Amino acid sequence: MKKILIFHHRGNIGGAGISLIHILKSINRDVFKITVVCPSNPPHLSNMIDEVNIDVVRTKNTPQIFAHYNGGIKYALSFRTIINLCNLFIDKKNVDSIIREHTPDIVIVNSMTLAWIGKVAKRYSAKTICFHRETYQKGLLGFRTKYLKYMLSKWFDKIAFISKFDCNMTGEISGVKQIIYDRVDVEKFTKTASINSKSQLGLDERNKHILYLGGFSNLKGAHIIVEAMRYMTDLNVKLIFIGNRKRKFNKNLNVLKRIFSCITKLLKIDNESKTMKLIKKYNLNNSIIFHDPIPNAELLFNASDIVVFPSTLPHQSRPIYEAGVAKIPIVITGFHETEEFAKNGETAITFQNRDAYDLYLKINGILNNEISVEKIVENNYLQALKRHRLTTLKDDIEELLEFKYSE
């Protein structure tokens, strides 16, 4: 039996985490023994991995990411970059030790930002696979992006892309490229649609609900949707805001990250502080319902009337096709990079980047039937069924894991 070791970089349940669970369920257990390396704080994802009977190596903060992606560290010459490089240098020994102990035949990283692990894996003659989930960040000179592409080409046998756009942007590399779209469990969404999701979530059935799933991320536009809510005069429209509040200091962060986190919190310049200030400023407490992430996200979609994804930079978004399966409209920032899935007037309604008033106009227009979305919703549903059905993932994963081994 061949051994697979998978590195995942976050302990929370996010889009990449849900995709990881889908991948794990699609791997043939008769052929492969799987182990996942995952941070233990928060424990949500590692607990979900336990539930599907996969071995988990719970870590304090391994693996660290190379934080160059849309929404990552903007400037190469910055204090944050220095911290990031120091963290990678420290974490290299941890990763080496884990790979040496488990002697995997295949090492998989569930993010482009973990591409540096490929070099370590190759020391032990492992086959290497990268799930490329991020959009490249445009830097001043592009050195970091070039280095990312170099790492992918030099140290990975196969790269799985979740979009054709990001695959094309990578250019020519030595490894095998494969498009593997993120998937949605259509059957779960269909089953949930038959129950009263609003009641299960404790929502008032008389209200209309807007769903935002990006947490307090600047990249995913937390402040944009909160700004948009200030214009909403209909008191029966509520925003369901999915994201963990940082109620206490995270002791599991390493020293350098603790210092940086402390500084941003004291100065109140982190995005959570900025978002909460906006809520207070515009007196929006009664318009926003905070909710922690939940593993059965289909409940949230089926309880909502609209999904919003107001990202401030191009970002491939799972909520696009989740909204498609749930048969509700999605309002998303208009970017060329995401037109593959969210084309204005065809599969989504788009608005101008960082324009909260334009976002409000689109939401209000849909809720008041001033913008017709029936055909758009139907198109997105059909697109989701064609590209994103979970039941078709096993064939893709089987092809991805096909290697010739020297016995």
CSV table of C-alpha atoms in Angstrom, one decimal:
chain,number,residue,atom,x,y,z
A,1,MET,CA,0.0,0.0,0.0
A,2,LYS,CA,1.4,3.4,-1.0
A,3,LYS,CA,1.5,6.2,1.6
A,4,ILE,CA,0.3,9.8,1.0
A,5,LEU,CA,1.3,12.7,3.2
A,6,ILE,CA,-0.8,15.8,2.8
A,7,PHE,CA,0.2,19.3,4.1
A,8,HIS,CA,-2.7,21.7,4.9
A,9,HIS,CA,-2.0,25.2,6.3
A,10,ARG,CA,-5.0,26.2,8.4
A,11,GLY,CA,-7.1,24.6,11.1
A,12,ASN,CA,-10.3,26.5,10.4
A,13,ILE,CA,-13.1,25.3,8.0
A,14,GLY,CA,-12.6,27.4,4.9
A,15,GLY,CA,-12.9,26.8,1.2
A,16,ALA,CA,-9.6,25.0,1.0
A,17,GLY,CA,-10.5,22.9,4.0
A,18,ILE,CA,-13.8,21.8,2.6
A,19,SER,CA,-12.0,20.9,-0.7
A,20,LEU,CA,-9.5,18.9,1.3
A,21,ILE,CA,-12.2,16.8,2.9
A,22,HIS,CA,-13.7,16.2,-0.5
A,23,ILE,CA,-10.3,15.1,-1.8
A,24,LEU,CA,-9.7,12.7,1.2
A,25,LYS,CA,-13.1,11.1,0.6
A,26,SER,CA,-12.2,10.6,-3.1
A,27,ILE,CA,-8.9,8.7,-2.6
A,28,ASN,CA,-9.1,5.0,-2.8
A,29,ARG,CA,-8.3,3.7,0.7
A,30,ASP,CA,-7.6,0.2,-0.6
A,31,VAL,CA,-4.6,1.6,-2.5
A,32,PHE,CA,-3.4,4.5,-0.4
A,33,LYS,CA,-2.8,5.1,3.3
A,34,ILE,CA,-3.3,8.8,4.0
A,35,THR,CA,-1.9,11.1,6.7
A,36,VAL,CA,-2.7,14.8,6.9
A,37,VAL,CA,-0.5,17.4,8.6
A,38,CYS,CA,-2.7,20.3,9.9
A,39,PRO,CA,-2.5,23.0,12.6
A,40,SER,CA,-4.5,22.1,15.7
A,41,ASN,CA,-5.8,25.6,16.4
A,42,PRO,CA,-8.6,26.0,15.7
A,43,PRO,CA,-9.4,22.3,15.9
A,44,HIS,CA,-12.3,22.3,13.5
A,45,LEU,CA,-10.7,20.9,10.4
A,46,SER,CA,-8.5,18.3,12.2
A,47,ASN,CA,-11.7,17.1,13.9
A,48,MET,CA,-13.4,16.8,10.5
A,49,ILE,CA,-10.5,14.8,9.2
A,50,ASP,CA,-10.8,12.5,12.2
A,51,GLU,CA,-14.4,11.9,11.4
A,52,VAL,CA,-13.5,10.5,7.9
A,53,ASN,CA,-11.0,8.1,9.6
A,54,ILE,CA,-7.8,9.7,8.3
A,55,ASP,CA,-4.7,10.0,10.5
A,56,VAL,CA,-3.9,13.6,11.5
A,57,VAL,CA,-0.6,15.0,12.6
A,58,ARG,CA,-1.7,18.0,14.7
A,59,THR,CA,0.9,20.7,14.8
A,60,LYS,CA,1.3,24.1,16.5
A,61,ASN,CA,1.8,26.2,13.4
A,62,THR,CA,3.3,23.8,10.7
A,63,PRO,CA,3.2,24.2,7.8
A,64,GLN,CA,4.0,27.9,7.3
A,65,ILE,CA,3.0,29.5,4.0
A,66,PHE,CA,5.1,31.6,1.5
A,67,ALA,CA,2.7,34.5,1.7
A,68,HIS,CA,2.8,35.8,-1.8
A,69,TYR,CA,-0.7,35.5,-3.4
A,70,ASN,CA,-3.6,37.9,-3.9
A,71,GLY,CA,-4.4,39.0,-0.4
A,72,GLY,CA,-1.0,38.1,1.0
A,73,ILE,CA,2.0,40.3,1.8
A,74,LYS,CA,2.0,43.1,-0.7
A,75,TYR,CA,5.5,44.4,-0.6
A,76,ALA,CA,8.7,42.3,-0.9
A,77,LEU,CA,10.7,44.8,1.1
A,78,SER,CA,8.8,44.9,4.3
A,79,PHE,CA,8.8,43.8,7.9
A,80,ARG,CA,6.1,41.3,7.2
A,81,THR,CA,8.2,39.7,4.5
A,82,ILE,CA,11.1,39.3,6.9
A,83,ILE,CA,8.8,37.7,9.4
A,84,ASN,CA,7.5,35.4,6.7
A,85,LEU,CA,10.9,34.3,5.6
A,86,CYS,CA,12.1,33.7,9.2
A,87,ASN,CA,9.0,31.5,9.8
A,88,LEU,CA,9.7,29.4,6.7
A,89,PHE,CA,13.3,29.0,7.7
A,90,ILE,CA,12.3,27.8,11.2
A,91,ASP,CA,9.5,25.5,9.9
A,92,LYS,CA,11.8,23.8,7.4
A,93,LYS,CA,13.1,21.5,10.1
A,94,ASN,CA,9.6,20.6,11.3
A,95,VAL,CA,8.5,19.7,7.8
A,96,ASP,CA,11.7,17.7,7.1
A,97,SER,CA,11.2,15.8,10.4
A,98,ILE,CA,7.6,14.9,9.5
A,99,ILE,CA,8.4,13.7,6.0
A,100,ARG,CA,11.4,11.7,7.3
A,101,GLU,CA,9.2,10.0,10.0
A,102,HIS,CA,6.3,9.1,7.7
A,103,THR,CA,8.4,8.1,4.6
A,104,PRO,CA,5.6,8.9,2.1
A,105,ASP,CA,5.5,7.8,-1.5
A,106,ILE,CA,3.5,10.9,-2.4
A,107,VAL,CA,3.6,14.3,-0.7
A,108,ILE,CA,0.7,16.6,-1.5
A,109,VAL,CA,0.5,20.3,-0.6
A,110,ASN,CA,-3.0,21.8,-0.5
A,111,SER,CA,-1.9,25.3,-1.5
A,112,MET,CA,0.4,27.0,-4.0
A,113,THR,CA,1.8,28.9,-0.9
A,114,LEU,CA,3.3,25.6,0.4
A,115,ALA,CA,5.3,25.0,-2.8
A,116,TRP,CA,8.5,25.3,-0.8
A,117,ILE,CA,7.8,21.9,0.8
A,118,GLY,CA,8.4,20.3,-2.6
A,119,LYS,CA,12.1,20.7,-2.3
A,120,VAL,CA,12.1,19.0,1.1
A,121,ALA,CA,9.9,16.1,-0.2
A,122,LYS,CA,12.3,15.5,-3.1
A,123,ARG,CA,15.2,14.9,-0.7
A,124,TYR,CA,13.3,11.7,0.2
A,125,SER,CA,12.5,10.8,-3.4
A,126,ALA,CA,8.7,11.3,-2.9
A,127,LYS,CA,6.4,12.1,-5.8
A,128,THR,CA,5.0,15.6,-5.4
A,129,ILE,CA,1.6,17.2,-6.1
A,130,CYS,CA,0.4,20.7,-5.5
A,131,PHE,CA,-3.2,21.9,-5.4
A,132,HIS,CA,-2.9,25.4,-6.8
A,133,ARG,CA,-5.7,27.4,-5.2
A,134,GLU,CA,-4.6,31.0,-5.3
A,135,THR,CA,-4.3,33.7,-7.9
A,136,TYR,CA,-0.8,35.2,-8.4
A,137,GLN,CA,-0.2,38.5,-6.9
A,138,LYS,CA,1.1,41.3,-9.1
A,139,GLY,CA,4.3,42.7,-7.5
A,140,LEU,CA,6.4,45.6,-8.6
A,141,LEU,CA,9.1,43.5,-10.3
A,142,GLY,CA,7.5,40.1,-10.1
A,143,PHE,CA,10.5,38.3,-8.4
A,144,ARG,CA,8.3,36.4,-5.9
A,145,THR,CA,5.8,35.2,-8.5
A,146,LYS,CA,8.7,34.0,-10.7
A,147,TYR,CA,10.1,32.2,-7.7
A,148,LEU,CA,6.8,30.5,-7.0
A,149,LYS,CA,6.6,29.3,-10.6
A,150,TYR,CA,10.2,28.1,-10.4
A,151,MET,CA,9.3,26.1,-7.3
A,152,LEU,CA,6.3,24.5,-8.9
A,153,SER,CA,8.3,23.6,-12.0
A,154,LYS,CA,11.4,22.4,-10.2
A,155,TRP,CA,9.9,20.3,-7.4
A,156,PHE,CA,6.5,19.1,-8.4
A,157,ASP,CA,5.6,16.2,-10.6
A,158,LYS,CA,1.9,17.3,-10.9
A,159,ILE,CA,0.0,20.5,-10.3
A,160,ALA,CA,-3.8,20.5,-10.0
A,161,PHE,CA,-5.4,23.9,-10.8
A,162,ILE,CA,-8.9,24.9,-9.7
A,163,SER,CA,-9.3,27.3,-12.6
A,164,LYS,CA,-8.2,27.4,-16.2
A,165,PHE,CA,-7.2,31.0,-15.7
A,166,ASP,CA,-4.6,30.3,-13.0
A,167,CYS,CA,-3.4,27.3,-15.0
A,168,ASN,CA,-2.8,29.5,-18.1
A,169,MET,CA,-1.1,32.2,-15.9
A,170,THR,CA,1.4,29.7,-14.7
A,171,GLY,CA,2.8,29.2,-18.1
A,172,GLU,CA,5.1,26.3,-19.2
A,173,ILE,CA,6.4,24.2,-16.3
A,174,SER,CA,8.0,20.8,-16.2
A,175,GLY,CA,5.3,19.0,-14.2
A,176,VAL,CA,2.0,17.7,-15.5
A,177,LYS,CA,-0.9,20.2,-15.3
A,178,GLN,CA,-4.4,19.1,-14.6
A,179,ILE,CA,-7.6,21.1,-14.1
A,180,ILE,CA,-9.5,19.8,-11.0
A,181,TYR,CA,-12.4,22.1,-10.2
A,182,ASP,CA,-13.5,22.4,-6.6
A,183,ARG,CA,-16.6,20.4,-5.9
A,184,VAL,CA,-19.9,20.8,-4.2
A,185,ASP,CA,-21.9,18.0,-2.6
A,186,VAL,CA,-25.1,18.5,-4.6
A,187,GLU,CA,-27.0,15.8,-2.8
A,188,LYS,CA,-26.5,17.6,0.6
A,189,PHE,CA,-27.7,20.9,-0.8
A,190,THR,CA,-30.8,19.2,-2.4
A,191,LYS,CA,-31.6,17.4,0.9
A,192,THR,CA,-31.2,20.5,3.0
A,193,ALA,CA,-33.5,22.5,0.6
A,194,SER,CA,-36.4,20.3,1.8
A,195,ILE,CA,-36.0,21.3,5.5
A,196,ASN,CA,-36.5,24.7,7.1
A,197,SER,CA,-33.0,26.0,7.3
A,198,LYS,CA,-33.9,29.4,8.7
A,199,SER,CA,-35.6,27.7,11.6
A,200,GLN,CA,-32.6,25.4,12.2
A,201,LEU,CA,-30.3,28.5,12.3
A,202,GLY,CA,-32.7,30.5,14.5
A,203,LEU,CA,-33.4,33.1,11.9
A,204,ASP,CA,-36.6,35.1,11.6
A,205,GLU,CA,-38.5,33.7,8.6
A,206,ARG,CA,-40.0,37.2,7.9
A,207,ASN,CA,-36.6,38.6,7.1
A,208,LYS,CA,-34.6,38.5,3.9
A,209,HIS,CA,-31.0,37.3,4.4
A,210,ILE,CA,-27.7,38.2,2.7
A,211,LEU,CA,-25.0,35.6,3.2
A,212,TYR,CA,-21.3,36.7,3.5
A,213,LEU,CA,-18.7,33.9,4.2
A,214,GLY,CA,-15.4,35.7,4.1
A,215,GLY,CA,-14.8,36.4,7.8
A,216,PHE,CA,-12.9,39.6,8.6
A,217,SER,CA,-10.6,39.2,5.6
A,218,ASN,CA,-9.6,42.4,3.8
A,219,LEU,CA,-9.2,40.3,0.7
A,220,LYS,CA,-12.7,38.9,0.9
A,221,GLY,CA,-14.2,42.4,1.5
A,222,ALA,CA,-15.6,42.3,5.0
A,223,HIS,CA,-15.5,46.1,5.2
A,224,ILE,CA,-17.2,46.4,1.8
A,225,ILE,CA,-20.3,44.5,2.7
A,226,VAL,CA,-20.6,46.3,6.0
A,227,GLU,CA,-20.3,49.6,4.2
A,228,ALA,CA,-23.0,48.5,1.8
A,229,MET,CA,-25.3,47.6,4.7
A,230,ARG,CA,-25.3,51.3,5.8
A,231,TYR,CA,-27.4,52.2,2.8
A,232,MET,CA,-30.0,49.5,3.5
A,233,THR,CA,-33.1,51.2,4.7
A,234,ASP,CA,-35.3,48.0,4.8
A,235,LEU,CA,-34.9,46.9,8.4
A,236,ASN,CA,-36.1,43.4,7.5
A,237,VAL,CA,-32.9,42.7,5.5
A,238,LYS,CA,-30.2,41.1,7.6
A,239,LEU,CA,-26.6,40.2,6.8
A,240,ILE,CA,-25.4,36.8,8.0
A,241,PHE,CA,-21.7,37.4,8.6
A,242,ILE,CA,-19.7,34.1,8.8
A,243,GLY,CA,-16.4,34.4,10.6
A,244,ASN,CA,-14.6,33.7,13.9
A,245,ARG,CA,-14.2,36.7,16.2
A,246,LYS,CA,-10.7,37.0,17.8
A,247,ARG,CA,-12.0,37.0,21.3
A,248,LYS,CA,-8.7,36.2,22.8
A,249,PHE,CA,-5.0,36.3,21.9
A,250,ASN,CA,-3.9,33.2,19.9
A,251,LYS,CA,-1.1,31.7,22.0
A,252,ASN,CA,-0.3,29.2,19.3
A,253,LEU,CA,1.2,31.8,17.0
A,254,ASN,CA,5.0,31.8,16.9
A,255,VAL,CA,7.0,34.7,18.5
A,256,LEU,CA,7.3,36.9,15.4
A,257,LYS,CA,3.6,36.5,14.5
A,258,ARG,CA,2.6,37.3,18.1
A,259,ILE,CA,4.6,40.5,18.0
A,260,PHE,CA,3.0,41.6,14.7
A,261,SER,CA,-0.5,40.6,15.9
A,262,CYS,CA,0.0,42.5,19.1
A,263,ILE,CA,1.0,45.6,17.3
A,264,THR,CA,-1.9,45.6,14.9
A,265,LYS,CA,-4.4,44.8,17.7
A,266,LEU,CA,-3.0,47.6,19.9
A,267,LEU,CA,-3.1,50.1,17.1
A,268,LYS,CA,-6.5,48.7,16.0
A,269,ILE,CA,-5.4,48.5,12.4
A,270,ASP,CA,-6.3,44.9,11.8
A,271,ASN,CA,-9.3,44.3,9.5
A,272,GLU,CA,-11.5,42.9,12.3
A,273,SER,CA,-11.1,46.1,14.3
A,274,LYS,CA,-11.7,48.3,11.2
A,275,THR,CA,-14.8,46.3,10.3
A,276,MET,CA,-16.2,46.5,13.9
A,277,LYS,CA,-15.6,50.2,13.9
A,278,LEU,CA,-17.8,50.6,10.8
A,279,ILE,CA,-20.5,48.5,12.4
A,280,LYS,CA,-20.5,50.8,15.4
A,281,LYS,CA,-20.2,54.0,13.3
A,282,TYR,CA,-23.2,53.2,11.2
A,283,ASN,CA,-25.2,51.6,14.1
A,284,LEU,CA,-25.5,48.3,12.3
A,285,ASN,CA,-25.6,45.9,15.2
A,286,ASN,CA,-29.3,45.0,14.6
A,287,SER,CA,-28.7,44.5,10.9
A,288,ILE,CA,-25.9,41.9,11.2
A,289,ILE,CA,-26.0,38.4,12.5
A,290,PHE,CA,-22.6,37.0,13.4
A,291,HIS,CA,-22.2,33.2,13.0
A,292,ASP,CA,-19.2,30.9,13.3
A,293,PRO,CA,-18.3,28.8,10.3
A,294,ILE,CA,-20.1,25.4,10.3
A,295,PRO,CA,-19.3,22.2,8.4
A,296,ASN,CA,-22.7,21.9,6.9
A,297,ALA,CA,-22.6,25.2,4.9
A,298,GLU,CA,-25.5,24.1,2.8
A,299,LEU,CA,-27.8,25.2,5.7
A,300,LEU,CA,-26.5,28.7,5.4
A,301,PHE,CA,-27.1,28.9,1.6
A,302,ASN,CA,-30.5,27.4,1.8
A,303,ALA,CA,-31.5,29.9,4.5
A,304,SER,CA,-30.3,32.9,2.5
A,305,ASP,CA,-31.8,35.0,-0.4
A,306,ILE,CA,-28.5,36.3,-1.8
A,307,VAL,CA,-24.8,35.4,-1.5
A,308,VAL,CA,-22.2,38.2,-1.7
A,309,PHE,CA,-18.5,37.9,-2.3
A,310,PRO,CA,-17.0,41.4,-2.4
A,311,SER,CA,-13.3,40.5,-2.7
A,312,THR,CA,-11.0,43.4,-3.1
A,313,LEU,CA,-8.6,41.4,-5.4
A,314,PRO,CA,-9.2,38.6,-7.8
A,315,HIS,CA,-9.9,35.4,-5.9
A,316,GLN,CA,-11.4,32.1,-7.0
A,317,SER,CA,-14.5,31.7,-4.9
A,318,ARG,CA,-16.2,28.5,-3.8
A,319,PRO,CA,-19.5,30.4,-2.9
A,320,ILE,CA,-20.1,31.0,-6.7
A,321,TYR,CA,-20.9,27.4,-7.4
A,322,GLU,CA,-22.4,26.8,-3.9
A,323,ALA,CA,-24.8,29.5,-4.7
A,324,GLY,CA,-25.4,27.8,-8.0
A,325,VAL,CA,-26.3,24.5,-6.4
A,326,ALA,CA,-28.5,26.3,-3.9
A,327,LYS,CA,-30.3,28.2,-6.7
A,328,ILE,CA,-29.8,31.6,-5.2
A,329,PRO,CA,-28.1,34.7,-6.9
A,330,ILE,CA,-24.6,35.7,-6.1
A,331,VAL,CA,-23.3,39.3,-6.2
A,332,ILE,CA,-19.5,39.4,-6.7
A,333,THR,CA,-16.8,41.9,-7.5
A,334,GLY,CA,-16.3,42.1,-11.3
A,335,PHE,CA,-12.8,40.7,-12.2
A,336,HIS,CA,-11.5,39.3,-15.5
A,337,GLU,CA,-9.8,36.6,-13.5
A,338,THR,CA,-13.0,35.2,-12.1
A,339,GLU,CA,-15.2,35.5,-15.3
A,340,GLU,CA,-14.6,31.8,-15.9
A,341,PHE,CA,-17.1,31.1,-13.2
A,342,ALA,CA,-18.9,34.4,-12.5
A,343,LYS,CA,-19.8,36.3,-15.7
A,344,ASN,CA,-21.9,39.3,-15.2
A,345,GLY,CA,-25.5,38.8,-16.5
A,346,GLU,CA,-24.9,35.2,-17.3
A,347,THR,CA,-24.0,33.3,-14.0
A,348,ALA,CA,-23.6,36.2,-11.5
A,349,ILE,CA,-24.3,39.9,-10.9
A,350,THR,CA,-21.1,41.9,-10.6
A,351,PHE,CA,-20.3,45.3,-9.1
A,352,GLN,CA,-17.4,47.7,-9.2
A,353,ASN,CA,-14.4,46.8,-7.0
A,354,ARG,CA,-14.5,48.5,-3.5
A,355,ASP,CA,-17.7,50.4,-4.4
A,356,ALA,CA,-20.0,49.7,-1.5
A,357,TYR,CA,-22.8,51.8,-2.9
A,358,ASP,CA,-22.7,49.9,-6.1
A,359,LEU,CA,-22.9,46.6,-4.1
A,360,TYR,CA,-25.9,48.0,-2.2
A,361,LEU,CA,-27.6,48.9,-5.5
A,362,LYS,CA,-27.2,45.4,-6.9
A,363,ILE,CA,-28.4,43.7,-3.6
A,364,ASN,CA,-31.3,46.1,-3.3
A,365,GLY,CA,-32.3,45.7,-7.0
A,366,ILE,CA,-32.4,41.9,-6.6
A,367,LEU,CA,-34.3,41.9,-3.4
A,368,ASN,CA,-36.9,44.3,-4.8
A,369,ASN,CA,-37.2,42.4,-8.1
A,370,GLU,CA,-35.8,45.4,-10.0
A,371,ILE,CA,-33.0,43.2,-11.4
A,372,SER,CA,-34.1,39.9,-13.0
A,373,VAL,CA,-32.0,37.0,-11.9
A,374,GLU,CA,-34.1,34.0,-12.7
A,375,LYS,CA,-32.1,33.1,-15.9
A,376,ILE,CA,-28.8,33.9,-14.2
A,377,VAL,CA,-29.5,31.6,-11.3
A,378,GLU,CA,-30.5,28.8,-13.7
A,379,ASN,CA,-27.3,29.2,-15.7
A,380,ASN,CA,-25.1,29.1,-12.5
A,381,TYR,CA,-27.0,26.0,-11.4
A,382,LEU,CA,-26.4,24.2,-14.7
A,383,GLN,CA,-22.7,25.3,-14.7
A,384,ALA,CA,-22.3,24.0,-11.1
A,385,LEU,CA,-23.8,20.6,-12.1
A,386,LYS,CA,-21.5,20.4,-15.1
A,387,ARG,CA,-18.2,21.3,-13.5
A,388,HIS,CA,-18.6,21.0,-9.7
A,389,ARG,CA,-20.5,17.8,-8.8
A,390,LEU,CA,-18.7,16.0,-6.0
A,391,THR,CA,-19.5,12.6,-7.5
A,392,THR,CA,-17.2,13.2,-10.4
A,393,LEU,CA,-14.1,14.0,-8.3
A,394,LYS,CA,-13.0,10.4,-7.8
A,395,ASP,CA,-12.0,10.0,-11.4
A,396,ASP,CA,-10.0,13.2,-11.3
A,397,ILE,CA,-8.2,12.2,-8.2
A,398,GLU,CA,-7.5,8.7,-9.5
A,399,GLU,CA,-5.8,10.3,-12.6
A,400,LEU,CA,-3.8,12.7,-10.4
A,401,LEU,CA,-2.4,9.9,-8.2
A,402,GLU,CA,-1.4,7.8,-11.1
A,403,PHE,CA,2.4,7.4,-11.1
A,404,LYS,CA,4.9,4.8,-12.3
A,405,TYR,CA,7.0,3.5,-9.4
A,406,SER,CA,10.2,1.7,-9.6
A,407,GLU,CA,9.8,-1.4,-7.4
